[in-house]
């Protein structure tokens, strides 16, 4: 397999998976705009050979399709998959140890390898200002590293086998950072590096951090892998690369010998600076907040180094393909972790974290006359208490009965739920809790609410397939549009305050009640633009679940409380943009026009993409 990123590029080019861009390109917005167009078209990896202001080449869209990713790892894929499966289900090895000898040996041969000889990476020391300083969106706070491998060691148990390798956002310039001396690190305290920093803080000492960029593609993927307990990221990197992770120590910092760039430095207790804004995976800007600042020690670059990057924005993006690849590698590990779970799908079009679809088991009531969610509620709470799934705001969960279900078929899955949900019984709120730090729909940073829709049993209703008459001509609430079976969007006045919203939603509810019940339409969306939200399933998922906070934005027709449980006849979700929401990511029209020169006849991208861009 590949010993470095250059070898991977040559292999991809040889097999038609990569296009070189020879013309000079501006790292300010142009590189990101081209990446977005080529990714959307299902196009190849891109090697930018002439980056304005830097002598280094840059690579994007490397993991743009699952097919290309699996091609990159074609020689090591099965071995890596087997090791992860064995770690998830160790009892298999106990039952048939001889069958799994080769898997164990593969993991053993992948252990990190410390090298005492000099590494190519230290061939030259450079400055941050020498790098391709790529800004992706017009209002970004500066240039960011989007594919870093951030390495830190446990201050209480130093050494590579107790280290953490994670992918955390790194701001290179802008804001209050002193160029070439400081950079910003965006991470939460509960993540691996955050735990290391907390231990260093208690000892009153700085945390040494190394940031690796590039190297074999396996190293990048390993930084985002949700690995089983006991399998380190560096071991997995060696396993997937087919070559042990080679490292050295310089000035007390761990150095990846195969990386293209390494940035070393220290994080001092209590030292923070404003980081952001930055376009994020929800399709909005994450706003400026204080995060740890890293004092730079040294920056290294190997000869002919290549700078890999991706672009983060409204899904689907390259990180969507990342997610699909990880799912294939790990299998559905959540089914091993939570008994009774058959499937959990973090819906990418809704920004991943806000929305979960799940299939569980319901063994308590299937033979009773009244079938209702029971075991499903226990499973739902387990799901919302597990790892990254705890960041979700909306969880739709059911159990299969007489027909197979697939959470990745979003319309069919929601239809099944809405046909069966009892709106008086099956809605369960959790208030004043945690949500994704990048989600600004809540009541504060990392603060919001959750709701579980747990439906099980016989079909209760036929869903509307067009706008019901009762939802037409509702005075200020106009332009109703059919979205999917059982869901209709209507436009309302611009959101001003929650006090006004409560009155507006009461008016909607009263107007609907006066026209009669609508059992065929269990969910109504109050939005800014009903044409947009009804135009595609992705628009519906994105707007609905990124622009609402369940505790504050869910209302109901004939809503009531009984023994502190809330119910209604029809759900109304206010998915209008609120004043405290982060602004959406909007490309710069002049940049969109300027990059067309790369796609004209004779230019680098005139051919090489699957569809017209």
Coordinates of C-alpha atoms in Angstrom, one line a residue:
X1 CA 0.0 0.0 0.0
X2 CA 0.9 3.7 0.0
X3 CA 3.8 4.9 2.1
X4 CA 2.8 8.5 1.6
X5 CA 0.1 10.7 0.0
X6 CA 2.1 11.2 -3.2
X7 CA 1.9 7.5 -4.0
X8 CA -1.8 7.5 -3.5
X9 CA -2.2 10.4 -5.9
X10 CA -0.2 8.7 -8.6
X11 CA -2.2 5.5 -8.2
X12 CA -5.5 7.4 -8.4
X13 CA -4.4 9.3 -11.5
X14 CA -3.3 6.1 -13.2
X15 CA -6.8 4.7 -12.7
X16 CA -8.7 7.8 -13.7
X17 CA -9.8 8.9 -10.2
X18 CA -7.9 12.2 -10.1
X19 CA -7.6 15.4 -12.1
X20 CA -4.8 17.9 -11.8
X21 CA -5.6 21.6 -11.9
X22 CA -2.7 23.4 -13.4
X23 CA -4.0 27.0 -13.5
X24 CA -3.3 29.3 -10.6
X25 CA -6.1 29.3 -8.1
X26 CA -7.0 31.6 -5.2
X27 CA -7.2 29.8 -1.8
X28 CA -9.7 32.5 -0.8
X29 CA -13.1 30.9 -1.7
X30 CA -12.1 29.7 -5.2
X31 CA -10.7 26.3 -4.1
X32 CA -13.7 25.5 -1.9
X33 CA -16.1 26.5 -4.6
X34 CA -14.5 24.2 -7.1
X35 CA -14.5 21.4 -4.6
X36 CA -18.2 21.8 -3.9
X37 CA -19.1 21.7 -7.6
X38 CA -17.0 18.7 -8.4
X39 CA -18.2 16.8 -5.3
X40 CA -21.8 17.5 -6.2
X41 CA -21.2 16.1 -9.6
X42 CA -19.7 12.9 -8.3
X43 CA -16.4 13.9 -9.7
X44 CA -12.7 12.9 -9.2
X45 CA -10.2 13.8 -6.5
X46 CA -8.6 17.2 -7.3
X47 CA -4.9 18.1 -7.1
X48 CA -4.4 21.9 -7.1
X49 CA -0.8 22.4 -8.4
X50 CA -0.6 26.2 -8.4
X51 CA -2.0 27.6 -5.2
X52 CA -1.7 31.4 -5.0
X53 CA 0.6 32.5 -2.2
X54 CA 2.0 29.1 -1.4
X55 CA 4.5 26.7 -3.0
X56 CA 2.6 23.7 -1.8
X57 CA 0.1 21.7 -3.7
X58 CA -3.3 20.9 -2.2
X59 CA -5.6 17.9 -2.6
X60 CA -9.4 17.7 -2.1
X61 CA -12.3 15.3 -2.7
X62 CA -10.0 12.3 -1.9
X63 CA -12.9 10.5 -0.1
X64 CA -15.6 12.1 -2.3
X65 CA -17.2 8.7 -3.1
X66 CA -17.3 5.5 -1.2
X67 CA -16.2 3.7 -4.4
X68 CA -13.0 5.7 -4.6
X69 CA -12.3 5.3 -0.9
X70 CA -12.7 1.5 -1.1
X71 CA -10.4 1.6 -4.1
X72 CA -7.8 3.4 -2.0
X73 CA -8.0 0.7 0.7
X74 CA -8.7 -2.2 -1.6
X75 CA -5.7 -4.3 -0.3
X76 CA -6.3 -3.8 3.4
X77 CA -10.1 -3.3 3.7
X78 CA -11.0 -6.9 4.6
X79 CA -8.3 -7.2 7.2
X80 CA -9.3 -3.9 8.9
X81 CA -13.0 -4.9 8.8
X82 CA -12.3 -8.2 10.4
X83 CA -10.2 -6.7 13.3
X84 CA -12.9 -4.2 14.1
X85 CA -15.6 -6.9 14.0
X86 CA -13.5 -9.1 16.3
X87 CA -13.0 -6.2 18.7
X88 CA -16.8 -5.5 18.7
X89 CA -17.6 -9.2 19.3
X90 CA -14.6 -10.8 21.1
X91 CA -16.6 -13.8 22.0
X92 CA -16.2 -15.0 18.4
X93 CA -12.5 -15.4 19.0
X94 CA -13.1 -17.5 22.1
X95 CA -15.5 -19.8 20.3
X96 CA -13.2 -20.3 17.3
X97 CA -9.7 -19.1 18.1
X98 CA -7.9 -20.8 15.2
X99 CA -10.2 -19.2 12.6
X100 CA -9.2 -15.7 13.9
X101 CA -5.4 -16.2 14.3
X102 CA -4.8 -14.3 11.1
X103 CA -6.9 -11.4 12.3
X104 CA -5.0 -11.2 15.5
X105 CA -1.7 -11.4 13.7
X106 CA -2.8 -8.6 11.4
X107 CA -3.5 -6.3 14.4
X108 CA -0.2 -7.3 16.0
X109 CA 1.8 -6.4 12.8
X110 CA 0.0 -3.0 12.7
X111 CA 1.4 -1.8 16.1
X112 CA 3.1 1.7 15.9
X113 CA 6.8 1.6 15.1
X114 CA 9.1 4.0 16.8
X115 CA 12.0 5.1 14.5
X116 CA 15.3 6.6 15.8
X117 CA 16.6 7.6 12.4
X118 CA 15.8 11.0 11.0
X119 CA 12.5 11.5 9.3
X120 CA 11.8 13.1 5.9
X121 CA 9.2 15.3 7.7
X122 CA 11.9 17.3 9.5
X123 CA 13.7 18.1 6.3
X124 CA 12.5 21.7 6.4
X125 CA 11.0 24.0 9.1
X126 CA 8.4 26.4 7.7
X127 CA 5.9 28.9 9.0
X128 CA 2.1 28.8 9.1
X129 CA 2.1 31.6 6.5
X130 CA 3.8 29.3 4.0
X131 CA 0.8 26.9 4.0
X132 CA -2.1 27.1 1.6
X133 CA -4.3 29.3 3.8
X134 CA -7.7 28.1 2.4
X135 CA -10.8 30.1 3.4
X136 CA -14.0 28.2 2.4
X137 CA -16.9 30.6 3.1
X138 CA -17.2 34.4 2.9
X139 CA -17.8 34.9 6.6
X140 CA -15.3 32.4 7.9
X141 CA -13.0 33.8 10.6
X142 CA -9.9 32.8 8.6
X143 CA -8.2 29.7 7.2
X144 CA -8.9 26.4 8.8
X145 CA -7.4 22.9 8.7
X146 CA -10.3 20.7 7.8
X147 CA -8.5 17.3 7.8
X148 CA -6.1 17.4 10.7
X149 CA -4.9 14.5 12.8
X150 CA -4.6 16.1 16.2
X151 CA -2.3 14.0 18.5
X152 CA -2.1 14.2 22.3
X153 CA -0.9 11.9 25.0
X154 CA -2.3 11.2 28.5
X155 CA -0.2 13.3 30.9
X156 CA -0.7 10.6 33.5
X157 CA 0.2 7.7 31.2
X158 CA 2.4 9.1 28.4
X159 CA 3.2 7.0 25.4
X160 CA 1.7 6.4 22.0
X161 CA -0.6 3.5 23.1
X162 CA -2.4 5.8 25.5
X163 CA -2.6 8.7 23.0
X164 CA -5.6 10.2 21.2
X165 CA -5.7 10.9 17.5
X166 CA -8.8 13.0 16.7
X167 CA -10.0 15.4 14.0
X168 CA -10.7 18.7 15.6
X169 CA -11.1 22.0 13.7
X170 CA -7.9 24.1 13.6
X171 CA -7.9 27.8 12.8
X172 CA -4.6 29.0 11.3
X173 CA -5.1 32.8 11.0
X174 CA -7.5 35.6 11.5
X175 CA -9.3 36.8 14.7
X176 CA -6.8 37.6 17.5
X177 CA -4.3 34.9 16.6
X178 CA -0.7 36.1 16.2
X179 CA 0.3 34.7 12.8
X180 CA 3.0 32.0 12.9
X181 CA 2.9 32.0 16.7
X182 CA -0.6 30.9 17.6
X183 CA -3.5 28.7 16.2
X184 CA -6.9 27.8 17.6
X185 CA -8.2 24.4 18.4
X186 CA -12.0 23.7 18.5
X187 CA -13.0 20.7 20.6
X188 CA -15.2 19.8 23.5
X189 CA -13.8 18.9 27.0
X190 CA -15.4 15.4 26.9
X191 CA -13.5 14.5 23.8
X192 CA -10.1 12.6 24.0
X193 CA -7.9 15.6 23.8
X194 CA -10.1 17.5 26.2
X195 CA -9.6 14.8 28.8
X196 CA -5.9 15.1 28.3
X197 CA -6.0 18.8 28.6
X198 CA -8.0 18.6 31.9
X199 CA -5.4 16.3 33.4
X200 CA -2.6 18.6 32.3
X201 CA -4.5 21.6 33.8
X202 CA -4.7 19.8 37.1
X203 CA -1.0 19.2 37.0
X204 CA -0.5 22.9 36.2
X205 CA 1.4 22.2 33.0
X206 CA 0.9 22.8 29.3
X207 CA -0.4 19.9 27.1
X208 CA 2.0 19.1 24.2
X209 CA 0.0 18.6 21.0
X210 CA 1.1 17.5 17.5
X211 CA -1.0 18.1 14.4
X212 CA -0.3 15.8 11.5
X213 CA -1.6 16.7 8.0
X214 CA -1.5 14.3 5.1
X215 CA 0.4 11.1 5.0
X216 CA -1.2 7.8 3.9
X217 CA -5.0 8.3 3.6
X218 CA -5.5 5.7 6.3
X219 CA -4.0 8.1 8.8
X220 CA -6.7 10.7 8.0
X221 CA -9.5 8.2 8.2
X222 CA -8.2 6.8 11.5
X223 CA -8.6 10.2 13.2
X224 CA -12.4 10.1 12.8
X225 CA -13.0 6.3 13.4
X226 CA -15.2 5.4 16.3
X227 CA -13.0 2.5 17.4
X228 CA -13.7 -0.3 19.9
X229 CA -12.2 0.0 23.3
X230 CA -8.6 -1.1 23.3
X231 CA -7.9 -0.5 19.6
X232 CA -5.9 2.7 19.2
X233 CA -6.1 5.0 16.3
X234 CA -2.4 4.6 15.5
X235 CA -2.8 0.8 15.4
X236 CA -5.8 1.1 13.2
X237 CA -3.9 3.5 10.9
X238 CA -1.2 0.9 10.4
X239 CA -3.8 -1.8 9.8
X240 CA -5.7 0.1 7.2
X241 CA -2.5 1.5 5.6
X242 CA -0.9 -1.9 5.4
X243 CA 2.2 -0.3 6.9
X244 CA 2.9 0.4 10.6
X245 CA 2.4 3.9 11.9
X246 CA 6.0 5.2 12.0
X247 CA 6.8 7.9 14.6
X248 CA 9.7 9.7 16.3
X249 CA 10.0 12.2 19.2
X250 CA 11.6 15.6 18.6
X251 CA 11.8 18.1 21.4
X252 CA 9.4 16.0 23.4
X253 CA 6.7 16.0 20.6
X254 CA 5.5 13.0 18.8
X255 CA 6.1 13.3 15.0
X256 CA 4.4 11.2 12.3
X257 CA 7.3 10.2 10.0
X258 CA 4.9 9.7 7.0
X259 CA 2.9 12.9 7.4
X260 CA 3.2 15.7 4.8
X261 CA 3.1 18.5 7.5
X262 CA 3.5 18.5 11.3
X263 CA 2.6 21.4 13.6
X264 CA 3.8 21.1 17.2
X265 CA 2.9 23.3 20.1
X266 CA 1.5 23.6 23.6
X267 CA -1.9 24.4 25.1
X268 CA -1.6 26.3 28.4
X269 CA -4.1 26.1 31.2
X270 CA -6.9 28.6 30.9
X271 CA -5.7 30.3 27.7
X272 CA -8.4 30.8 25.1
X273 CA -9.1 33.1 22.2
X274 CA -12.1 33.6 19.9
X275 CA -12.4 30.9 17.2
X276 CA -14.7 31.1 14.2
X277 CA -17.1 31.8 12.5
X278 CA -16.7 28.7 10.3
X279 CA -19.1 26.9 7.9
X280 CA -20.2 23.7 9.6
X281 CA -21.8 20.4 8.8
X282 CA -25.3 21.7 9.6
X283 CA -25.2 24.1 6.7
X284 CA -24.8 27.2 8.8
X285 CA -21.9 29.2 10.3
X286 CA -20.8 28.1 13.7
X287 CA -20.3 31.4 15.4
X288 CA -17.4 32.9 17.3
X289 CA -16.6 31.3 20.7
X290 CA -13.6 31.1 22.9
X291 CA -11.6 27.9 22.5
X292 CA -8.1 26.8 23.5
X293 CA -5.2 28.5 21.8
X294 CA -2.1 26.5 20.9
X295 CA 1.3 28.2 21.1
X296 CA 3.3 27.0 18.1
X297 CA 6.7 25.3 18.7
X298 CA 7.7 24.3 15.2
X299 CA 6.1 23.6 11.8
X300 CA 7.6 20.9 9.5
X301 CA 7.1 19.9 5.9
X302 CA 8.4 17.0 4.0
X303 CA 9.9 17.5 0.5
X304 CA 7.1 18.1 -2.1
X305 CA 4.5 18.0 0.6
X306 CA 0.8 18.0 -0.3
X307 CA -1.9 19.8 1.7
X308 CA -5.2 17.7 1.9
X309 CA -8.5 19.5 2.7
X310 CA -12.2 19.1 2.5
X311 CA -15.1 21.6 2.6
X312 CA -17.7 21.6 5.3
X313 CA -21.2 22.8 4.5
X314 CA -24.8 21.8 4.1
X315 CA -25.0 18.0 3.6
X316 CA -24.4 16.0 1.6
X317 CA -20.6 16.8 1.5
X318 CA -17.4 14.8 1.5
X319 CA -17.9 14.0 5.2
X320 CA -21.1 12.2 4.1
X321 CA -19.0 9.8 2.2
X322 CA -16.7 9.6 5.2
X323 CA -19.6 8.5 7.3
X324 CA -20.7 5.9 4.9
X325 CA -17.2 4.5 4.7
X326 CA -16.9 4.3 8.5
X327 CA -20.3 2.6 8.7
X328 CA -19.1 -0.1 6.3
X329 CA -15.8 -0.6 8.2
X330 CA -17.3 -0.8 11.6
X331 CA -20.5 -2.5 10.8
X332 CA -23.4 -1.4 12.9
X333 CA -21.5 -1.4 16.2
X334 CA -24.5 0.3 18.0
X335 CA -26.4 -3.0 17.7
X336 CA -23.7 -4.6 19.9
X337 CA -23.7 -1.8 22.4
X338 CA -27.5 -1.5 22.9
X339 CA -29.5 -4.7 23.2
X340 CA -32.7 -4.6 21.2
X341 CA -31.5 -2.1 18.7
X342 CA -31.6 -3.3 15.1
X343 CA -30.7 -0.1 13.3
X344 CA -29.9 3.6 14.1
X345 CA -29.5 6.1 11.3
X346 CA -28.2 9.6 11.9
X347 CA -29.9 11.4 9.0
X348 CA -27.2 13.2 7.0
X349 CA -29.5 15.6 5.2
X350 CA -30.6 17.0 8.6
X351 CA -27.0 17.7 9.6
X352 CA -26.4 14.2 11.1
X353 CA -26.7 15.1 14.8
X354 CA -30.2 16.7 15.0
X355 CA -32.2 13.7 13.7
X356 CA -32.1 10.0 14.4
X357 CA -34.3 7.2 12.9
X358 CA -34.2 3.9 14.8
X359 CA -35.6 0.4 14.7
X360 CA -35.8 -1.5 18.0
X361 CA -37.6 -4.5 19.4
X362 CA -41.0 -4.6 21.1
X363 CA -41.3 -7.8 23.0
X364 CA -43.6 -6.7 25.8
X365 CA -46.9 -6.0 24.0
X366 CA -47.0 -7.8 20.6
X367 CA -49.7 -10.3 21.7
X368 CA -51.8 -7.9 23.7
X369 CA -55.0 -6.3 22.3
X370 CA -53.5 -2.8 22.7
X371 CA -50.1 -2.6 21.1
X372 CA -48.0 0.3 22.3
X373 CA -44.4 1.4 22.7
X374 CA -42.9 0.0 25.9
X375 CA -39.5 -1.6 25.3
X376 CA -39.0 1.0 22.6
X377 CA -39.0 3.8 25.3
X378 CA -36.2 2.0 27.2
X379 CA -34.2 1.6 24.0
X380 CA -34.8 5.2 23.1
X381 CA -33.3 6.4 26.3
X382 CA -30.3 4.2 25.8
X383 CA -29.8 5.6 22.3
X384 CA -29.9 9.2 23.6
X385 CA -27.4 8.3 26.3
X386 CA -24.8 6.8 23.9
X387 CA -21.8 8.7 22.6
X388 CA -22.4 11.1 19.7
X389 CA -26.0 10.0 19.5
X390 CA -26.6 12.0 22.7
X391 CA -26.4 15.2 20.6
X392 CA -29.6 14.3 18.8
X393 CA -32.7 16.5 19.2
X394 CA -35.3 14.3 17.4
X395 CA -35.6 10.5 17.6
X396 CA -38.2 8.6 15.6
X397 CA -38.3 5.0 16.7
X398 CA -40.5 2.0 15.9
X399 CA -40.3 -1.8 15.7
X400 CA -40.9 -4.0 12.7
X401 CA -44.1 -5.9 12.5
X402 CA -45.1 -7.9 9.4
X403 CA -43.0 -5.9 7.1
X404 CA -39.2 -5.0 6.9
X405 CA -38.2 -1.4 7.5
X406 CA -35.2 0.6 6.3
X407 CA -34.3 3.8 8.2
X408 CA -32.3 5.0 5.1
X409 CA -35.6 5.2 3.1
X410 CA -36.6 8.4 4.9
X411 CA -40.0 8.9 3.3
X412 CA -41.1 5.3 3.8
X413 CA -39.9 5.2 7.4
X414 CA -41.6 8.5 8.4
X415 CA -44.8 7.3 6.6
X416 CA -44.8 4.2 8.7
X417 CA -44.3 6.2 11.9
X418 CA -47.0 8.8 11.1
X419 CA -49.5 6.1 10.1
X420 CA -49.2 4.6 13.6
X421 CA -48.3 7.3 16.0
X422 CA -50.8 8.1 18.8
X423 CA -50.3 11.9 19.3
X424 CA -51.9 11.7 22.7
X425 CA -49.5 9.1 24.0
X426 CA -46.3 8.7 21.9
X427 CA -44.5 12.1 22.2
X428 CA -41.9 12.3 24.9
X429 CA -39.9 15.4 25.7
X430 CA -36.6 15.9 27.4
X431 CA -36.0 19.6 28.3
X432 CA -33.0 21.6 29.4
X433 CA -30.5 19.1 28.1
X434 CA -27.5 18.9 25.7
X435 CA -27.4 19.2 22.0
X436 CA -24.7 19.7 19.4
X437 CA -22.4 22.6 20.1
X438 CA -22.7 23.7 16.5
X439 CA -26.6 23.7 16.6
X440 CA -27.9 27.2 17.4
X441 CA -31.6 26.3 17.5
X442 CA -31.5 25.8 21.3
X443 CA -31.4 28.1 24.2
X444 CA -27.7 28.5 24.4
X445 CA -24.3 26.9 23.4
X446 CA -24.7 23.1 23.7
X447 CA -28.1 23.6 25.4
X448 CA -31.5 22.7 24.1
X449 CA -34.1 19.8 24.2
X450 CA -35.0 16.5 22.7
X451 CA -38.2 14.7 21.7
X452 CA -38.9 11.0 21.1
X453 CA -41.6 9.9 18.7
X454 CA -42.1 6.2 19.6
X455 CA -44.8 4.6 17.5
X456 CA -45.8 0.9 17.4
X457 CA -48.9 -1.1 16.6
X458 CA -51.6 -1.3 14.0
X459 CA -52.0 1.4 11.4
X460 CA -54.3 4.2 12.7
X461 CA -54.8 6.5 9.8
X462 CA -54.5 7.0 6.1
X463 CA -52.2 9.9 5.4
X464 CA -53.0 12.8 3.1
X465 CA -51.3 12.8 -0.3
X466 CA -52.2 16.4 -1.1
X467 CA -53.0 19.5 0.9
X468 CA -56.3 18.9 2.9
X469 CA -59.0 21.5 2.3
X470 CA -58.9 22.4 6.0
X471 CA -55.4 23.8 5.6
X472 CA -56.3 26.2 2.8
X473 CA -57.1 29.9 3.4
X474 CA -56.0 30.2 7.0
X475 CA -55.7 34.0 6.9
X476 CA -52.1 35.0 7.7
X477 CA -50.9 31.4 7.2
X478 CA -50.9 30.9 3.5
X479 CA -49.3 29.0 0.6
X480 CA -49.8 25.5 1.9
X481 CA -47.7 22.8 0.2
X482 CA -47.7 19.1 0.4
X483 CA -44.3 17.8 1.6
X484 CA -44.6 14.0 2.1
X485 CA -47.5 11.8 3.1
X486 CA -49.0 13.2 6.3
X487 CA -46.9 16.4 6.3
X488 CA -47.9 19.8 5.0
X489 CA -45.9 23.1 5.1
X490 CA -47.6 26.5 5.4
X491 CA -46.0 29.9 5.4
X492 CA -46.4 32.3 8.3
X493 CA -45.2 35.8 9.1
X494 CA -41.6 36.4 9.9
X495 CA -40.6 35.1 13.3
X496 CA -40.1 37.9 15.8
X497 CA -40.2 36.6 19.4
X498 CA -41.4 33.5 21.2
X499 CA -44.1 35.5 22.9
X500 CA -45.5 36.5 19.5
X501 CA -44.9 32.9 18.2
X502 CA -47.1 31.4 20.9
X503 CA -50.0 33.7 19.9
X504 CA -49.4 33.0 16.2
X505 CA -49.4 29.3 16.8
X506 CA -52.6 29.5 18.9
X507 CA -54.2 31.4 16.0
X508 CA -53.1 28.6 13.6
X509 CA -54.5 26.0 15.9
X510 CA -57.8 27.8 16.4
X511 CA -58.2 28.4 12.7
X512 CA -57.7 24.7 12.0
X513 CA -60.1 23.6 14.8
X514 CA -62.8 25.8 13.3
X515 CA -62.5 24.0 10.0
X516 CA -62.6 20.5 11.6
X517 CA -60.2 17.8 12.5
X518 CA -57.5 16.6 10.1
X519 CA -56.5 13.1 11.2
X520 CA -54.8 12.5 7.8
X521 CA -52.2 15.2 8.5
X522 CA -50.5 14.5 11.8
X523 CA -47.6 17.0 11.2
X524 CA -47.9 20.6 10.0
X525 CA -44.8 22.8 9.5
X526 CA -44.9 26.5 9.9
X527 CA -42.1 27.9 7.7
X528 CA -40.6 30.9 5.9
X529 CA -40.8 29.3 2.4
X530 CA -43.2 26.5 1.8
X531 CA -42.0 26.1 -1.9
X532 CA -38.5 25.5 -0.7
X533 CA -39.3 23.1 2.0
X534 CA -41.6 21.0 -0.3
X535 CA -39.2 21.0 -3.2
X536 CA -37.2 18.0 -2.0
X537 CA -36.9 15.5 0.8
X538 CA -33.5 17.0 1.6
X539 CA -34.9 20.5 1.9
X540 CA -37.6 19.2 4.3
X541 CA -35.2 17.3 6.5
X542 CA -32.7 20.2 6.6
X543 CA -35.1 23.0 7.4
X544 CA -37.3 21.1 9.8
X545 CA -34.7 19.6 12.0
X546 CA -32.0 22.2 12.0
X547 CA -34.3 25.2 12.6
X548 CA -36.3 23.9 15.6
X549 CA -35.9 23.3 19.3
X550 CA -38.5 20.7 20.3
X551 CA -39.4 22.2 23.7
X552 CA -39.9 25.7 22.2
X553 CA -41.0 25.1 18.7
X554 CA -43.4 22.1 18.9
X555 CA -47.1 23.1 19.3
X556 CA -50.3 21.2 18.7
X557 CA -53.9 21.5 17.7
X558 CA -56.1 20.8 20.8
X559 CA -52.9 20.4 22.8
X560 CA -53.2 19.5 26.5
X561 CA -51.3 18.2 29.5
X562 CA -52.3 15.1 31.5
X563 CA -50.2 14.1 34.5
X564 CA -47.4 16.2 33.0
X565 CA -47.6 14.4 29.7
X566 CA -48.2 16.5 26.6
X567 CA -50.5 15.4 23.7
X568 CA -52.4 16.9 20.8
X569 CA -54.5 16.1 17.7
X570 CA -52.1 17.5 15.1
X571 CA -48.4 18.5 15.6
X572 CA -47.4 22.0 14.5
X573 CA -43.6 22.5 14.3
X574 CA -42.4 26.1 13.9
X575 CA -39.4 25.8 11.6
X576 CA -39.1 29.4 10.8
X577 CA -35.6 31.1 11.1
X578 CA -35.2 32.6 14.6
X579 CA -33.2 35.7 15.4
X580 CA -30.7 33.7 17.5
X581 CA -30.0 31.1 14.7
X582 CA -26.7 31.1 12.9
X583 CA -26.8 32.4 9.3
X584 CA -26.9 29.8 6.5
X585 CA -23.9 29.3 4.2
X586 CA -24.4 31.2 1.0
X587 CA -21.7 31.1 -1.8
X588 CA -20.3 34.3 -3.1
X589 CA -21.9 34.9 -6.6
X590 CA -18.8 36.6 -8.0
X591 CA -16.6 33.6 -7.0
X592 CA -19.2 31.2 -8.6
X593 CA -18.9 33.2 -11.8
X594 CA -15.1 33.4 -11.7
X595 CA -14.4 29.7 -11.3
X596 CA -16.3 28.9 -14.5
X597 CA -12.9 29.5 -16.2
X598 CA -11.7 26.1 -14.9
X599 CA -14.6 24.3 -16.7
X600 CA -14.3 26.0 -20.1
X601 CA -12.8 24.2 -23.2
X602 CA -9.1 23.6 -22.8
X603 CA -9.1 24.2 -19.0
X604 CA -8.2 21.5 -16.4
X605 CA -11.8 20.7 -15.5
X606 CA -13.3 20.8 -19.0
X607 CA -13.4 17.0 -18.7
X608 CA -13.0 14.6 -15.8
X609 CA -16.3 15.0 -14.0
X610 CA -19.2 12.5 -14.4
X611 CA -21.9 15.1 -14.8
X612 CA -22.0 18.7 -16.0
X613 CA -21.2 21.1 -13.2

